[in-house]
Amino acid sequence: MALALFWVVPLAVTTLLLSRRQLHKAFVQHYKVKRGVTEQIQEGLECMQEIRSYSGEQTYCRSFDKRLKGYERELVRGELVAGVFLNLAGMLLKLGMPTVILVGAWLLQQGEVSVFTYLAYLLASAMVYNPIIEVCNYLALLSFLDVRINRMKEIENMPTQEGSADVQLENYDIEFRNVSFAYETKKQVLHNVSFTARQGTVTALVGPSGGGKSTTAKLAARFWDIEDGQILVGGNDISKIDPETLLKHYSIVFQDVLLFNASI
């Protein structure tokens, strides 16, 4: 009778374990598309002035609508994948009660079990599977959370910028030597850029929006590390200078400045 009661449990658990790869793949894609939608919302809010200046509202809205529909598709796909495997595991568990009824009736007819034992197993079969179904739901939820946990681990494992704090600058000239740089999209923002901003002079970077002016200024302060080339301050490669030490020599005024009509 115990075998008739629990034979479906290993099958249901095995089904969920085999489905983890598919669930993980679906949740990774869902999270990736969701992050893309969030990034585009943030981009629209931060660059609203530029979008309107270049009459790019329709282009932005079409791109956002495309991403939103993609997110909707991935959301439905993820729910379907999870639903199929969870329902399959639930159906397997539901086979346990008919098995107990049939096997128990046969054993009762053969005189192998008493009526009390038969009724006890019937009562157990009506109660034991619901908690197991809840556990199966939590196993699927763990697959969903695993994607976020892995992303957090990726962030924690990102290399930190290091360098020497004992640096003597000969002067405050900023020199770019054949600098190339790209963000996560791998599309190069700067390619083989070289120039020198002399101490005591004013150096202006002139170009269209999105041409890499702000990126160049931020690279000079080592907000990111470059892929190729060198950036030097006072004859020292900034990639070998501790970021905190380097920033002590900078005074940065960002282009989006908010002035309050009040005393500081």
mmCIF file of C-alpha atoms in Angstrom:
data_model
loop_
_atom_site.group_PDB
_atom_site.id
_atom_site.type_symbol
_atom_site.label_atom_id
_atom_site.label_comp_id
_atom_site.label_asym_id
_atom_site.label_seq_id
_atom_site.Cartn_x
_atom_site.Cartn_y
_atom_site.Cartn_z
ATOM 1 C CA MET A 1 0.000 0.000 0.000
ATOM 2 C CA ALA A 2 2.854 2.381 0.798
ATOM 3 C CA LEU A 3 4.362 1.672 -2.613
ATOM 4 C CA ALA A 4 1.014 2.406 -4.275
ATOM 5 C CA LEU A 5 0.824 5.671 -2.329
ATOM 6 C CA PHE A 6 4.315 7.007 -3.086
ATOM 7 C CA TRP A 7 5.332 5.537 -6.460
ATOM 8 C CA VAL A 8 4.276 8.756 -8.244
ATOM 9 C CA VAL A 9 6.471 11.036 -6.110
ATOM 10 C CA PRO A 10 9.845 10.059 -7.684
ATOM 11 C CA LEU A 11 8.310 10.458 -11.158
ATOM 12 C CA ALA A 12 7.012 13.958 -10.383
ATOM 13 C CA VAL A 13 10.299 15.082 -8.822
ATOM 14 C CA THR A 14 12.299 13.602 -11.727
ATOM 15 C CA THR A 15 10.087 15.484 -14.195
ATOM 16 C CA LEU A 16 10.815 18.768 -12.436
ATOM 17 C CA LEU A 17 14.550 18.074 -12.197
ATOM 18 C CA LEU A 18 14.703 17.267 -15.910
ATOM 19 C CA SER A 19 12.814 20.473 -16.684
ATOM 20 C CA ARG A 20 15.221 22.748 -14.792
ATOM 21 C CA ARG A 21 17.396 23.371 -17.849
ATOM 22 C CA GLN A 22 14.403 24.455 -19.938
ATOM 23 C CA LEU A 23 13.060 26.568 -17.088
ATOM 24 C CA HIS A 24 16.458 28.192 -16.559
ATOM 25 C CA LYS A 25 16.821 28.986 -20.266
ATOM 26 C CA ALA A 26 13.326 30.507 -20.407
ATOM 27 C CA PHE A 27 13.863 32.592 -17.264
ATOM 28 C CA VAL A 28 17.287 33.841 -18.457
ATOM 29 C CA GLN A 29 15.780 35.046 -21.729
ATOM 30 C CA HIS A 30 12.823 36.581 -19.876
ATOM 31 C CA TYR A 31 15.157 38.460 -17.517
ATOM 32 C CA LYS A 32 17.351 39.636 -20.404
ATOM 33 C CA VAL A 33 14.402 41.056 -22.353
ATOM 34 C CA LYS A 34 12.943 42.628 -19.206
ATOM 35 C CA ARG A 35 16.253 44.340 -18.469
ATOM 36 C CA GLY A 36 16.296 45.681 -22.043
ATOM 37 C CA VAL A 37 12.838 47.215 -21.566
ATOM 38 C CA THR A 38 13.925 48.798 -18.280
ATOM 39 C CA GLU A 39 17.070 50.218 -19.871
ATOM 40 C CA GLN A 40 15.081 51.758 -22.726
ATOM 41 C CA ILE A 41 12.642 53.369 -20.279
ATOM 42 C CA GLN A 42 15.583 54.854 -18.382
ATOM 43 C CA GLU A 43 17.194 55.989 -21.635
ATOM 44 C CA GLY A 44 13.965 57.702 -22.695
ATOM 45 C CA LEU A 45 13.650 59.545 -19.391
ATOM 46 C CA GLU A 46 17.285 60.662 -19.334
ATOM 47 C CA CYS A 47 17.483 61.635 -23.026
ATOM 48 C CA MET A 48 14.011 63.125 -23.462
ATOM 49 C CA GLN A 49 15.470 66.501 -24.457
ATOM 50 C CA GLU A 50 17.691 64.983 -27.157
ATOM 51 C CA ILE A 51 14.907 62.732 -28.467
ATOM 52 C CA ARG A 52 12.539 65.672 -28.859
ATOM 53 C CA SER A 53 15.262 67.932 -30.290
ATOM 54 C CA TYR A 54 15.903 65.476 -33.124
ATOM 55 C CA SER A 55 12.182 64.623 -33.574
ATOM 56 C CA GLY A 56 12.887 61.050 -32.589
ATOM 57 C CA GLU A 57 9.694 60.410 -30.635
ATOM 58 C CA GLN A 58 8.177 58.070 -33.221
ATOM 59 C CA THR A 59 11.421 56.135 -33.683
ATOM 60 C CA TYR A 60 11.803 55.760 -29.920
ATOM 61 C CA CYS A 61 8.171 54.696 -29.482
ATOM 62 C CA ARG A 62 8.438 52.106 -32.268
ATOM 63 C CA SER A 63 11.605 50.683 -30.741
ATOM 64 C CA PHE A 64 10.054 50.636 -27.267
ATOM 65 C CA ASP A 65 6.860 49.003 -28.570
ATOM 66 C CA LYS A 66 8.948 46.310 -30.278
ATOM 67 C CA ARG A 67 10.819 45.575 -27.055
ATOM 68 C CA LEU A 68 7.614 45.576 -25.040
ATOM 69 C CA LYS A 69 6.012 43.027 -27.378
ATOM 70 C CA GLY A 70 9.162 40.918 -27.164
ATOM 71 C CA TYR A 71 8.942 41.050 -23.377
ATOM 72 C CA GLU A 72 5.293 39.997 -23.554
ATOM 73 C CA ARG A 73 6.202 37.015 -25.752
ATOM 74 C CA GLU A 74 8.977 35.912 -23.400
ATOM 75 C CA LEU A 75 6.688 36.320 -20.396
ATOM 76 C CA VAL A 76 4.032 34.091 -21.994
ATOM 77 C CA ARG A 77 6.692 31.599 -23.094
ATOM 78 C CA GLY A 78 8.155 31.393 -19.600
ATOM 79 C CA GLU A 79 4.733 30.885 -18.034
ATOM 80 C CA LEU A 80 3.898 28.167 -20.583
ATOM 81 C CA VAL A 81 7.150 26.291 -19.982
ATOM 82 C CA ALA A 82 6.703 26.449 -16.210
ATOM 83 C CA GLY A 83 2.995 25.605 -16.475
ATOM 84 C CA VAL A 84 3.541 22.552 -18.687
ATOM 85 C CA PHE A 85 6.077 20.926 -16.391
ATOM 86 C CA LEU A 86 4.257 21.850 -13.176
ATOM 87 C CA ASN A 87 0.954 20.532 -14.495
ATOM 88 C CA LEU A 88 2.657 17.367 -15.735
ATOM 89 C CA ALA A 89 4.142 16.795 -12.277
ATOM 90 C CA GLY A 90 0.741 17.521 -10.726
ATOM 91 C CA MET A 91 -0.998 15.046 -13.047
ATOM 92 C CA LEU A 92 1.512 12.354 -12.133
ATOM 93 C CA LEU A 93 0.864 12.977 -8.443
ATOM 94 C CA LYS A 94 -2.887 12.806 -9.008
ATOM 95 C CA LEU A 95 -2.435 9.252 -10.310
ATOM 96 C CA GLY A 96 -1.485 8.215 -6.795
ATOM 97 C CA MET A 97 -5.008 8.236 -5.370
ATOM 98 C CA PRO A 98 -6.577 6.025 -8.105
ATOM 99 C CA THR A 99 -3.635 3.658 -7.658
ATOM 100 C CA VAL A 100 -4.280 3.442 -3.912
ATOM 101 C CA ILE A 101 -7.991 2.797 -4.540
ATOM 102 C CA LEU A 102 -7.373 0.013 -7.066
ATOM 103 C CA VAL A 103 -4.454 -1.663 -5.288
ATOM 104 C CA GLY A 104 -6.146 -1.327 -1.890
ATOM 105 C CA ALA A 105 -9.399 -2.819 -3.201
ATOM 106 C CA TRP A 106 -7.508 -5.764 -4.707
ATOM 107 C CA LEU A 107 -5.526 -6.360 -1.487
ATOM 108 C CA LEU A 108 -8.722 -6.034 0.568
ATOM 109 C CA GLN A 109 -10.391 -8.631 -1.623
ATOM 110 C CA GLN A 110 -7.390 -10.922 -1.187
ATOM 111 C CA GLY A 111 -7.517 -10.421 2.571
ATOM 112 C CA GLU A 112 -4.035 -8.884 2.653
ATOM 113 C CA VAL A 113 -5.148 -5.665 4.399
ATOM 114 C CA SER A 114 -7.918 -4.738 6.796
ATOM 115 C CA VAL A 115 -10.707 -2.267 6.086
ATOM 116 C CA PHE A 116 -9.190 0.151 8.611
ATOM 117 C CA THR A 117 -5.803 0.076 6.832
ATOM 118 C CA TYR A 118 -7.501 0.566 3.470
ATOM 119 C CA LEU A 119 -9.448 3.606 4.723
ATOM 120 C CA ALA A 120 -6.318 5.040 6.386
ATOM 121 C CA TYR A 121 -4.393 4.907 3.096
ATOM 122 C CA LEU A 122 -7.337 6.422 1.234
ATOM 123 C CA LEU A 123 -7.370 9.309 3.700
ATOM 124 C CA ALA A 124 -3.589 9.696 3.390
ATOM 125 C CA SER A 125 -3.779 9.736 -0.422
ATOM 126 C CA ALA A 126 -6.313 12.560 -0.242
ATOM 127 C CA MET A 127 -3.956 14.689 1.889
ATOM 128 C CA VAL A 128 -0.343 13.804 1.097
ATOM 129 C CA TYR A 129 -0.089 15.078 -2.492
ATOM 130 C CA ASN A 130 -1.111 18.724 -2.001
ATOM 131 C CA PRO A 131 1.995 19.598 0.079
ATOM 132 C CA ILE A 132 4.181 17.857 -2.526
ATOM 133 C CA ILE A 133 2.564 19.951 -5.283
ATOM 134 C CA GLU A 134 3.384 23.074 -3.257
ATOM 135 C CA VAL A 135 7.007 21.904 -3.002
ATOM 136 C CA CYS A 136 7.071 21.450 -6.790
ATOM 137 C CA ASN A 137 5.853 25.029 -7.225
ATOM 138 C CA TYR A 138 8.639 26.267 -4.959
ATOM 139 C CA LEU A 139 11.203 24.259 -6.952
ATOM 140 C CA ALA A 140 10.097 26.114 -10.093
ATOM 141 C CA LEU A 141 10.322 29.397 -8.186
ATOM 142 C CA LEU A 142 13.887 28.529 -7.167
ATOM 143 C CA SER A 143 14.795 28.228 -10.854
ATOM 144 C CA PHE A 144 13.380 31.717 -11.388
ATOM 145 C CA LEU A 145 15.322 33.125 -8.426
ATOM 146 C CA ASP A 146 18.476 31.323 -9.515
ATOM 147 C CA VAL A 147 18.718 33.631 -12.553
ATOM 148 C CA ARG A 148 18.728 36.721 -10.331
ATOM 149 C CA ILE A 149 21.176 35.169 -7.878
ATOM 150 C CA ASN A 150 23.580 34.362 -10.720
ATOM 151 C CA ARG A 151 23.311 37.960 -11.938
ATOM 152 C CA MET A 152 24.151 39.233 -8.446
ATOM 153 C CA LYS A 153 27.144 36.885 -8.326
ATOM 154 C CA GLU A 154 28.308 38.218 -11.708
ATOM 155 C CA ILE A 155 28.225 41.750 -10.317
ATOM 156 C CA GLU A 156 30.079 40.703 -7.157
ATOM 157 C CA ASN A 157 32.748 38.908 -9.212
ATOM 158 C CA MET A 158 33.400 41.846 -11.528
ATOM 159 C CA PRO A 159 37.043 42.926 -11.288
ATOM 160 C CA THR A 160 37.644 46.086 -9.286
ATOM 161 C CA GLN A 161 39.900 48.865 -10.511
ATOM 162 C CA GLU A 162 43.258 48.854 -8.786
ATOM 163 C CA GLY A 163 46.454 50.862 -8.952
ATOM 164 C CA SER A 164 49.174 52.577 -7.007
ATOM 165 C CA ALA A 165 48.316 55.338 -4.536
ATOM 166 C CA ASP A 166 51.912 56.610 -4.457
ATOM 167 C CA VAL A 167 52.070 58.553 -7.730
ATOM 168 C CA GLN A 168 53.993 61.733 -8.492
ATOM 169 C CA LEU A 169 52.546 63.739 -11.399
ATOM 170 C CA GLU A 170 55.033 65.736 -13.460
ATOM 171 C CA ASN A 171 52.250 68.048 -14.659
ATOM 172 C CA TYR A 172 48.519 67.898 -15.339
ATOM 173 C CA ASP A 173 48.558 67.321 -19.098
ATOM 174 C CA ILE A 174 45.967 64.746 -20.196
ATOM 175 C CA GLU A 175 47.064 62.679 -23.177
ATOM 176 C CA PHE A 176 45.069 60.119 -25.186
ATOM 177 C CA ARG A 177 47.180 57.691 -27.230
ATOM 178 C CA ASN A 178 45.308 55.574 -29.798
ATOM 179 C CA VAL A 179 42.400 55.013 -27.409
ATOM 180 C CA SER A 180 39.555 52.663 -28.384
ATOM 181 C CA PHE A 181 36.555 51.931 -26.184
ATOM 182 C CA ALA A 182 33.187 50.162 -26.396
ATOM 183 C CA TYR A 183 30.355 49.594 -23.931
ATOM 184 C CA GLU A 184 28.618 46.239 -23.413
ATOM 185 C CA THR A 185 27.073 46.422 -26.892
ATOM 186 C CA LYS A 186 30.610 45.948 -28.337
ATOM 187 C CA LYS A 187 29.986 48.824 -30.772
ATOM 188 C CA GLN A 188 33.014 51.091 -30.504
ATOM 189 C CA VAL A 189 32.285 54.584 -29.208
ATOM 190 C CA LEU A 190 35.905 55.694 -29.598
ATOM 191 C CA HIS A 191 38.303 54.307 -32.176
ATOM 192 C CA ASN A 192 42.010 55.126 -32.246
ATOM 193 C CA VAL A 193 41.579 58.568 -30.615
ATOM 194 C CA SER A 194 44.708 60.621 -29.880
ATOM 195 C CA PHE A 195 45.010 64.175 -28.511
ATOM 196 C CA THR A 196 46.639 66.147 -25.689
ATOM 197 C CA ALA A 197 44.879 68.571 -23.311
ATOM 198 C CA ARG A 198 47.657 70.816 -22.002
ATOM 199 C CA GLN A 199 47.796 72.110 -18.443
ATOM 200 C CA GLY A 200 46.705 75.741 -18.175
ATOM 201 C CA THR A 201 44.760 75.699 -21.472
ATOM 202 C CA VAL A 202 41.118 75.121 -22.399
ATOM 203 C CA THR A 203 40.436 72.054 -24.526
ATOM 204 C CA ALA A 204 36.985 71.684 -26.093
ATOM 205 C CA LEU A 205 35.593 68.475 -27.589
ATOM 206 C CA VAL A 206 33.184 69.398 -30.389
ATOM 207 C CA GLY A 207 30.911 66.935 -32.157
ATOM 208 C CA PRO A 208 27.353 65.659 -32.633
ATOM 209 C CA SER A 209 25.257 64.126 -29.885
ATOM 210 C CA GLY A 210 26.360 60.553 -29.301
ATOM 211 C CA GLY A 211 29.796 61.206 -30.782
ATOM 212 C CA GLY A 212 31.657 60.199 -27.622
ATOM 213 C CA LYS A 213 32.433 63.569 -26.006
ATOM 214 C CA SER A 214 31.060 62.691 -22.567
ATOM 215 C CA THR A 215 32.572 59.217 -22.821
ATOM 216 C CA THR A 216 35.994 60.749 -23.512
ATOM 217 C CA ALA A 217 35.736 62.996 -20.446
ATOM 218 C CA LYS A 218 34.667 60.087 -18.244
ATOM 219 C CA LEU A 219 37.464 57.869 -19.551
ATOM 220 C CA ALA A 220 39.966 60.593 -18.642
ATOM 221 C CA ALA A 221 38.756 60.264 -15.039
ATOM 222 C CA ARG A 222 38.920 56.454 -15.305
ATOM 223 C CA PHE A 223 35.210 55.846 -14.863
ATOM 224 C CA TRP A 224 35.888 52.847 -17.136
ATOM 225 C CA ASP A 225 39.063 51.132 -18.302
ATOM 226 C CA ILE A 226 39.832 51.302 -22.017
ATOM 227 C CA GLU A 227 40.325 48.328 -24.338
ATOM 228 C CA ASP A 228 43.234 49.633 -26.423
ATOM 229 C CA GLY A 229 45.692 52.490 -26.170
ATOM 230 C CA GLN A 230 46.780 54.617 -23.223
ATOM 231 C CA ILE A 231 45.478 57.585 -21.250
ATOM 232 C CA LEU A 232 48.155 59.513 -19.388
ATOM 233 C CA VAL A 233 47.967 62.254 -16.772
ATOM 234 C CA GLY A 234 51.223 64.008 -16.013
ATOM 235 C CA GLY A 235 53.122 61.287 -17.876
ATOM 236 C CA ASN A 236 51.529 58.463 -15.820
ATOM 237 C CA ASP A 237 49.249 55.777 -17.236
ATOM 238 C CA ILE A 238 45.948 56.191 -15.358
ATOM 239 C CA SER A 239 45.285 52.423 -15.521
ATOM 240 C CA LYS A 240 48.125 52.059 -12.996
ATOM 241 C CA ILE A 241 46.844 54.779 -10.647
ATOM 242 C CA ASP A 242 44.422 54.066 -7.815
ATOM 243 C CA PRO A 243 41.011 55.555 -8.814
ATOM 244 C CA GLU A 244 40.603 57.429 -5.526
ATOM 245 C CA THR A 245 44.079 58.938 -5.870
ATOM 246 C CA LEU A 246 43.404 59.910 -9.487
ATOM 247 C CA LEU A 247 40.073 61.605 -8.745
ATOM 248 C CA LYS A 248 41.727 63.874 -6.162
ATOM 249 C CA HIS A 249 43.257 65.737 -9.108
ATOM 250 C CA TYR A 250 39.936 66.185 -10.965
ATOM 251 C CA SER A 251 37.089 68.654 -10.625
ATOM 252 C CA ILE A 252 34.138 67.456 -12.692
ATOM 253 C CA VAL A 253 31.058 69.461 -13.668
ATOM 254 C CA PHE A 254 28.534 67.206 -15.392
ATOM 255 C CA GLN A 255 26.474 68.492 -18.313
ATOM 256 C CA ASP A 256 23.147 67.971 -16.523
ATOM 257 C CA VAL A 257 23.472 70.481 -13.686
ATOM 258 C CA LEU A 258 20.575 71.436 -11.410
ATOM 259 C CA LEU A 259 20.881 74.812 -9.655
ATOM 260 C CA PHE A 260 18.768 75.489 -6.575
ATOM 261 C CA ASN A 261 17.571 79.006 -5.787
ATOM 262 C CA ALA A 262 18.745 78.751 -2.192
ATOM 263 C CA SER A 263 21.774 79.166 0.007
ATOM 264 C CA ILE A 264 24.097 76.213 0.547
#
